[in-house]
N, C-alpha and C. Protein backbone atom coordinates (compact mmCIF):
# COMPACT_ATOMS: atom_id res chain seq x y z
N MET A 1 -174.87 3.25 44.43
CA MET A 1 -173.50 4.34 44.11
C MET A 1 -173.75 5.66 44.61
N LYS A 2 -172.76 6.28 44.87
CA LYS A 2 -172.63 7.41 45.51
C LYS A 2 -173.06 8.59 44.69
N GLU A 3 -173.73 9.21 45.33
CA GLU A 3 -174.08 10.47 45.03
C GLU A 3 -173.20 11.60 44.71
N ILE A 4 -173.25 12.45 43.46
CA ILE A 4 -172.24 13.52 43.16
C ILE A 4 -172.69 14.53 43.50
N THR A 5 -172.05 15.63 43.82
CA THR A 5 -172.18 17.15 43.81
C THR A 5 -171.50 17.66 43.05
N ASN A 6 -171.36 19.04 42.78
CA ASN A 6 -170.42 19.71 42.50
C ASN A 6 -169.56 19.68 43.05
N ALA A 7 -169.08 20.04 44.32
CA ALA A 7 -168.79 20.28 45.30
C ALA A 7 -167.36 18.94 45.07
N ASP A 8 -167.86 17.92 44.78
CA ASP A 8 -167.26 16.23 44.74
C ASP A 8 -166.51 16.33 43.62
N LEU A 9 -166.35 17.12 42.69
CA LEU A 9 -165.59 17.03 41.56
C LEU A 9 -164.11 17.86 41.29
N PRO A 10 -163.68 17.85 40.75
CA PRO A 10 -162.34 18.48 40.53
C PRO A 10 -162.58 19.72 39.57
N GLU A 11 -162.11 20.90 40.29
CA GLU A 11 -162.83 22.22 40.04
C GLU A 11 -162.24 22.67 38.62
N SER A 12 -161.09 21.84 38.33
CA SER A 12 -160.17 22.13 37.05
C SER A 12 -160.87 21.01 36.01
N LEU A 13 -161.65 20.37 35.70
CA LEU A 13 -162.54 19.65 35.06
C LEU A 13 -163.65 20.15 34.95
N LEU A 14 -164.62 20.64 36.52
CA LEU A 14 -165.88 21.27 36.03
C LEU A 14 -165.47 22.89 34.89
N ASN A 15 -164.79 23.04 35.14
CA ASN A 15 -164.35 24.66 34.25
C ASN A 15 -164.29 24.30 33.07
N LYS A 16 -164.06 23.29 32.68
CA LYS A 16 -164.04 22.74 31.22
C LYS A 16 -165.40 22.50 30.38
N MET A 17 -166.38 22.02 31.51
CA MET A 17 -167.42 21.76 31.11
C MET A 17 -168.02 22.50 30.48
N GLU A 18 -169.02 22.36 28.78
CA GLU A 18 -170.18 23.04 28.50
C GLU A 18 -171.56 22.48 29.15
N GLY A 19 -172.18 23.62 28.77
CA GLY A 19 -174.13 23.11 28.97
C GLY A 19 -174.08 23.85 30.44
N PHE A 20 -175.26 23.69 30.68
CA PHE A 20 -175.69 24.61 31.92
C PHE A 20 -174.87 23.81 32.91
N LYS A 21 -174.45 24.78 34.20
CA LYS A 21 -174.35 24.27 35.12
C LYS A 21 -175.28 24.08 36.32
N PRO A 22 -174.85 22.36 36.59
CA PRO A 22 -175.93 22.05 37.55
C PRO A 22 -175.68 22.75 38.87
N MET A 23 -176.87 23.12 39.77
CA MET A 23 -177.43 23.60 40.88
C MET A 23 -175.89 23.12 41.96
N ASP A 24 -175.78 23.53 42.49
CA ASP A 24 -175.03 23.23 43.79
C ASP A 24 -175.43 22.10 44.55
N THR A 25 -176.86 22.18 44.63
CA THR A 25 -177.87 21.26 45.63
C THR A 25 -178.06 20.10 44.83
N PHE A 26 -178.19 19.91 42.93
CA PHE A 26 -178.17 18.96 42.40
C PHE A 26 -177.53 17.70 42.65
N LYS A 27 -177.92 16.80 42.70
CA LYS A 27 -177.15 15.45 43.12
C LYS A 27 -177.17 14.46 41.89
N SER A 28 -176.34 13.59 41.58
CA SER A 28 -176.61 12.66 40.30
C SER A 28 -176.00 11.21 40.85
N ASN A 29 -175.90 10.43 40.16
CA ASN A 29 -174.99 8.79 40.14
C ASN A 29 -173.77 9.16 39.44
N GLY A 30 -173.21 9.86 38.80
CA GLY A 30 -171.82 9.49 37.98
C GLY A 30 -172.84 9.29 36.64
N CYS A 31 -171.36 8.51 35.98
CA CYS A 31 -171.98 7.49 34.89
C CYS A 31 -173.06 6.59 35.37
N SER A 32 -174.16 6.94 34.84
CA SER A 32 -175.14 5.32 35.40
C SER A 32 -175.15 4.16 34.37
N TYR A 33 -174.54 3.32 34.89
CA TYR A 33 -174.43 2.26 34.49
C TYR A 33 -173.19 1.61 33.56
N SER A 34 -171.95 2.54 33.69
CA SER A 34 -170.50 3.02 33.61
C SER A 34 -169.68 2.55 34.89
N PRO A 35 -168.14 2.88 34.49
CA PRO A 35 -167.74 3.46 35.26
C PRO A 35 -167.67 4.90 35.12
N ASP A 36 -167.27 4.96 36.53
CA ASP A 36 -167.12 6.90 36.60
C ASP A 36 -165.49 7.56 36.15
N GLU A 37 -164.78 6.12 36.68
CA GLU A 37 -163.50 6.60 35.63
C GLU A 37 -163.11 5.51 34.67
N PHE A 38 -162.12 6.23 33.67
CA PHE A 38 -161.92 4.96 32.43
C PHE A 38 -160.58 5.23 32.35
N GLY A 39 -159.77 4.33 32.52
CA GLY A 39 -158.25 4.02 32.05
C GLY A 39 -157.64 5.07 32.55
N GLY A 40 -157.90 5.46 34.17
CA GLY A 40 -156.96 6.73 34.41
C GLY A 40 -157.77 8.37 34.24
N VAL A 41 -158.55 7.92 33.68
CA VAL A 41 -159.52 9.46 33.16
C VAL A 41 -160.80 9.65 34.01
N ASP A 42 -160.73 10.48 35.36
CA ASP A 42 -162.33 10.82 35.69
C ASP A 42 -163.42 11.36 34.62
N ILE A 43 -164.76 10.60 34.34
CA ILE A 43 -165.42 10.96 33.41
C ILE A 43 -166.64 11.80 34.57
N ARG A 44 -166.37 11.91 35.55
CA ARG A 44 -167.74 12.43 36.48
C ARG A 44 -168.21 13.71 36.11
N PRO A 45 -167.48 14.57 35.66
CA PRO A 45 -167.94 15.48 35.82
C PRO A 45 -168.78 15.42 34.31
N ALA A 46 -168.19 15.28 33.45
CA ALA A 46 -169.14 15.05 32.31
C ALA A 46 -170.57 14.30 32.62
N CYS A 47 -170.78 13.37 32.82
CA CYS A 47 -171.95 12.32 33.46
C CYS A 47 -172.71 13.64 34.60
N HIS A 48 -171.93 14.00 35.25
CA HIS A 48 -172.68 14.73 36.13
C HIS A 48 -173.53 16.25 35.28
N PHE A 49 -172.93 16.78 34.46
CA PHE A 49 -173.40 17.73 33.63
C PHE A 49 -174.44 17.34 32.76
N HIS A 50 -174.30 15.96 32.05
CA HIS A 50 -174.91 15.34 31.41
C HIS A 50 -176.20 14.57 32.19
N ASP A 51 -176.48 14.27 33.49
CA ASP A 51 -177.57 14.09 34.34
C ASP A 51 -178.27 15.39 34.67
N TRP A 52 -177.73 16.65 34.57
CA TRP A 52 -178.87 17.64 35.19
C TRP A 52 -178.82 17.91 33.76
N ALA A 53 -178.49 17.98 32.16
CA ALA A 53 -179.31 18.11 31.09
C ALA A 53 -180.43 17.27 30.96
N TYR A 54 -180.47 16.32 31.21
CA TYR A 54 -181.67 15.13 31.16
C TYR A 54 -182.82 15.68 32.36
N GLN A 55 -182.53 16.04 33.45
CA GLN A 55 -183.14 16.75 34.48
C GLN A 55 -183.72 17.38 33.63
N LEU A 56 -183.43 18.14 33.23
CA LEU A 56 -184.00 19.92 32.75
C LEU A 56 -184.93 19.22 31.69
N GLY A 57 -184.63 18.38 30.76
CA GLY A 57 -185.40 17.21 29.88
C GLY A 57 -186.03 18.77 29.03
N GLY A 58 -187.05 18.38 28.14
CA GLY A 58 -187.11 19.08 26.79
C GLY A 58 -187.62 18.26 25.82
N CYS A 59 -187.16 18.58 24.84
CA CYS A 59 -187.74 17.70 23.20
C CYS A 59 -186.82 16.36 22.52
N LYS A 60 -186.76 16.08 21.55
CA LYS A 60 -185.46 15.58 21.01
C LYS A 60 -184.56 16.44 20.50
N LYS A 61 -185.00 17.66 20.29
CA LYS A 61 -183.83 18.30 19.73
C LYS A 61 -182.43 18.65 20.96
N ASP A 62 -183.61 18.57 22.04
CA ASP A 62 -182.91 19.24 23.67
C ASP A 62 -182.22 17.80 23.99
N ARG A 63 -182.97 16.54 23.70
CA ARG A 63 -181.86 15.47 24.17
C ARG A 63 -180.97 15.33 23.34
N LYS A 64 -180.49 15.33 22.04
CA LYS A 64 -179.62 15.39 21.01
C LYS A 64 -178.54 16.06 21.72
N ARG A 65 -178.77 17.77 21.89
CA ARG A 65 -177.99 18.70 22.34
C ARG A 65 -177.35 18.33 23.28
N ALA A 66 -177.74 17.31 24.75
CA ALA A 66 -177.42 17.20 25.50
C ALA A 66 -176.58 16.00 25.42
N ASP A 67 -176.77 14.80 24.63
CA ASP A 67 -176.04 13.65 24.50
C ASP A 67 -174.86 14.48 23.88
N GLN A 68 -174.49 15.43 22.68
CA GLN A 68 -173.82 15.91 21.87
C GLN A 68 -172.62 16.69 22.73
N ALA A 69 -172.84 16.96 24.04
CA ALA A 69 -172.21 18.18 25.00
C ALA A 69 -171.61 16.92 26.17
N LEU A 70 -172.42 16.03 26.02
CA LEU A 70 -171.60 14.92 26.80
C LEU A 70 -170.30 14.44 26.13
N TYR A 71 -170.53 14.24 24.62
CA TYR A 71 -169.10 13.60 23.73
C TYR A 71 -168.81 15.09 24.24
N ARG A 72 -168.57 16.14 23.78
CA ARG A 72 -167.65 16.86 23.96
C ARG A 72 -166.75 17.29 25.27
N ASN A 73 -167.51 16.77 26.30
CA ASN A 73 -167.02 16.93 28.00
C ASN A 73 -166.44 15.65 28.15
N LEU A 74 -166.62 14.77 27.49
CA LEU A 74 -165.74 13.78 28.09
C LEU A 74 -164.68 13.81 27.19
N ARG A 75 -164.56 14.38 25.98
CA ARG A 75 -163.01 14.33 25.71
C ARG A 75 -162.60 15.54 25.95
N ALA A 76 -163.67 16.79 26.93
CA ALA A 76 -162.68 17.72 27.63
C ALA A 76 -161.76 16.82 28.72
N CYS A 77 -162.47 15.73 29.23
CA CYS A 77 -162.16 15.37 30.56
C CYS A 77 -160.78 14.51 30.06
N ASP A 78 -159.88 14.14 28.79
CA ASP A 78 -159.43 13.66 27.92
C ASP A 78 -159.51 12.38 27.54
N LEU A 79 -160.66 11.98 27.59
CA LEU A 79 -161.16 10.57 27.04
C LEU A 79 -161.19 10.30 25.77
N PRO A 80 -159.91 9.28 25.34
CA PRO A 80 -160.15 9.20 24.01
C PRO A 80 -161.18 9.22 22.92
N ARG A 81 -161.03 9.49 21.84
CA ARG A 81 -162.13 9.96 21.00
C ARG A 81 -163.23 8.36 20.79
N LEU A 82 -162.27 7.43 20.54
CA LEU A 82 -162.84 6.03 20.10
C LEU A 82 -163.93 5.64 21.75
N TRP A 83 -163.29 6.08 22.87
CA TRP A 83 -164.45 5.61 24.16
C TRP A 83 -165.73 6.79 24.47
N ALA A 84 -165.19 7.95 23.85
CA ALA A 84 -166.22 8.72 24.27
C ALA A 84 -167.37 8.81 23.08
N GLY A 85 -166.74 8.59 21.67
CA GLY A 85 -167.72 8.06 20.77
C GLY A 85 -169.03 6.82 21.41
N ILE A 86 -167.98 5.91 21.67
CA ILE A 86 -168.68 4.56 22.49
C ILE A 86 -169.87 5.08 23.55
N TYR A 87 -169.16 5.61 24.40
CA TYR A 87 -170.00 6.29 25.23
C TYR A 87 -171.18 7.03 24.83
N TYR A 88 -171.12 8.28 23.63
CA TYR A 88 -172.15 8.57 23.22
C TYR A 88 -173.06 7.63 22.60
N ARG A 89 -172.96 6.57 21.76
CA ARG A 89 -173.83 5.77 20.88
C ARG A 89 -174.28 5.14 21.88
N ARG A 90 -173.58 4.91 22.88
CA ARG A 90 -174.71 4.03 24.13
C ARG A 90 -175.91 4.73 24.56
N VAL A 91 -175.30 5.96 24.74
CA VAL A 91 -176.45 6.98 25.69
C VAL A 91 -177.60 7.35 24.57
N ARG A 92 -177.27 7.59 23.10
CA ARG A 92 -178.38 7.97 22.13
C ARG A 92 -178.95 6.30 22.36
N LEU A 93 -178.51 5.43 22.26
CA LEU A 93 -179.60 4.38 22.23
C LEU A 93 -180.42 3.91 23.58
N PHE A 94 -179.92 3.73 24.40
CA PHE A 94 -180.67 3.79 25.92
C PHE A 94 -180.74 4.80 26.39
N GLY A 95 -180.62 6.00 26.37
CA GLY A 95 -180.66 6.48 27.29
C GLY A 95 -182.00 7.57 27.09
N VAL A 96 -182.88 6.92 26.31
CA VAL A 96 -184.32 7.57 26.23
C VAL A 96 -185.23 7.29 27.00
N GLY A 97 -185.30 6.71 28.04
CA GLY A 97 -186.00 6.40 28.88
C GLY A 97 -185.43 7.46 30.24
N ALA A 98 -184.48 7.80 29.82
CA ALA A 98 -183.69 8.37 31.63
C ALA A 98 -184.05 9.88 31.29
N PHE A 99 -184.64 10.16 30.00
CA PHE A 99 -184.50 12.06 29.54
C PHE A 99 -185.98 12.60 30.15
N SER A 100 -186.25 13.27 30.95
CA SER A 100 -186.96 13.78 31.22
C SER A 100 -188.23 15.15 30.37
N TRP A 101 -189.08 13.81 29.20
CA TRP A 101 -189.88 14.72 28.37
C TRP A 101 -190.78 15.47 29.10
N HIS A 102 -190.65 16.60 27.98
CA HIS A 102 -192.07 17.31 28.32
C HIS A 102 -193.54 16.27 27.64
N LYS A 103 -194.42 17.20 28.10
CA LYS A 103 -195.70 16.42 28.01
C LYS A 103 -196.12 16.71 26.54
N GLY A 104 -196.01 15.23 25.94
CA GLY A 104 -196.64 15.15 24.74
C GLY A 104 -195.42 14.93 23.38
N LYS A 105 -194.01 15.16 24.26
CA LYS A 105 -193.00 15.08 23.26
C LYS A 105 -192.38 13.87 23.55
N VAL A 106 -192.66 12.59 24.35
CA VAL A 106 -192.12 11.40 24.66
C VAL A 106 -191.86 10.64 22.68
N PRO A 107 -190.78 10.20 22.18
CA PRO A 107 -190.68 10.08 21.22
C PRO A 107 -190.86 8.15 21.15
N LYS A 108 -191.34 7.87 19.92
CA LYS A 108 -192.27 6.44 19.99
C LYS A 108 -190.68 5.58 19.41
N ASN A 109 -190.09 5.08 20.37
CA ASN A 109 -188.85 4.61 20.72
C ASN A 109 -188.89 3.10 21.23
N PRO A 110 -188.72 1.76 20.77
CA PRO A 110 -189.16 0.12 21.55
C PRO A 110 -188.03 0.83 22.74
N TRP A 111 -186.60 1.17 22.59
CA TRP A 111 -185.87 1.60 23.75
C TRP A 111 -186.23 2.26 24.64
N HIS A 112 -187.34 3.23 24.54
CA HIS A 112 -187.75 3.97 25.53
C HIS A 112 -188.58 3.17 26.96
N TYR A 113 -189.31 1.60 26.27
CA TYR A 113 -189.85 0.79 27.01
C TYR A 113 -189.01 -0.32 27.26
N PHE A 114 -187.86 -0.62 26.89
CA PHE A 114 -187.16 -1.15 27.31
C PHE A 114 -186.43 -0.78 28.56
N TRP A 115 -186.11 0.31 28.41
CA TRP A 115 -185.54 1.06 29.82
C TRP A 115 -186.67 1.31 30.85
N LEU A 116 -187.65 1.70 30.94
CA LEU A 116 -188.76 1.92 31.39
C LEU A 116 -189.09 -0.01 32.36
N PHE A 117 -188.91 -0.53 31.25
CA PHE A 117 -188.96 -1.80 32.20
C PHE A 117 -187.97 -2.49 33.15
N TRP A 118 -186.57 -2.15 32.29
CA TRP A 118 -185.34 -2.37 33.70
C TRP A 118 -186.06 -1.65 34.51
N GLU A 119 -185.78 -0.41 34.73
CA GLU A 119 -186.22 0.76 35.52
C GLU A 119 -187.28 -0.13 36.62
N ARG A 120 -187.78 -0.73 36.51
CA ARG A 120 -189.24 -0.55 37.04
C ARG A 120 -188.61 -1.84 37.70
N TYR A 121 -188.68 -3.35 36.78
CA TYR A 121 -189.01 -4.58 37.42
C TYR A 121 -187.39 -5.52 37.61
N ILE A 122 -186.69 -4.78 36.59
CA ILE A 122 -185.20 -5.67 36.68
C ILE A 122 -184.01 -4.83 37.83
N GLN A 123 -183.97 -3.49 37.84
CA GLN A 123 -182.97 -3.20 38.58
C GLN A 123 -183.21 -2.83 39.88
N LEU A 124 -182.51 -3.60 41.17
CA LEU A 124 -183.19 -2.92 42.69
C LEU A 124 -182.93 -2.43 43.08
């Protein structure tokens, strides 16, 4: 996967994104385990901002806010409501292990352990 920085993204879409703007040196992998473009719609900016929010981390409320911002940013990229909803639900279900939890804030969620297993032993 190609690493993405702010400079790699269309300025017109970057200006539409909500949430904390990633530092210029931050590199993400775009939309993890999903296409970076869907039906001709470039959704990399939404995923880049979401990756930054996940790296900043926090608690359960911070993760939920980051995921809700992902949905709104996908819509700002002109992704249809149906597909933005599918992306959102997928991230809510499987993204728990990718979030940077603050000490003592890791939820007791079985998907978290599935994600850790996947990252360590399956994905090469």
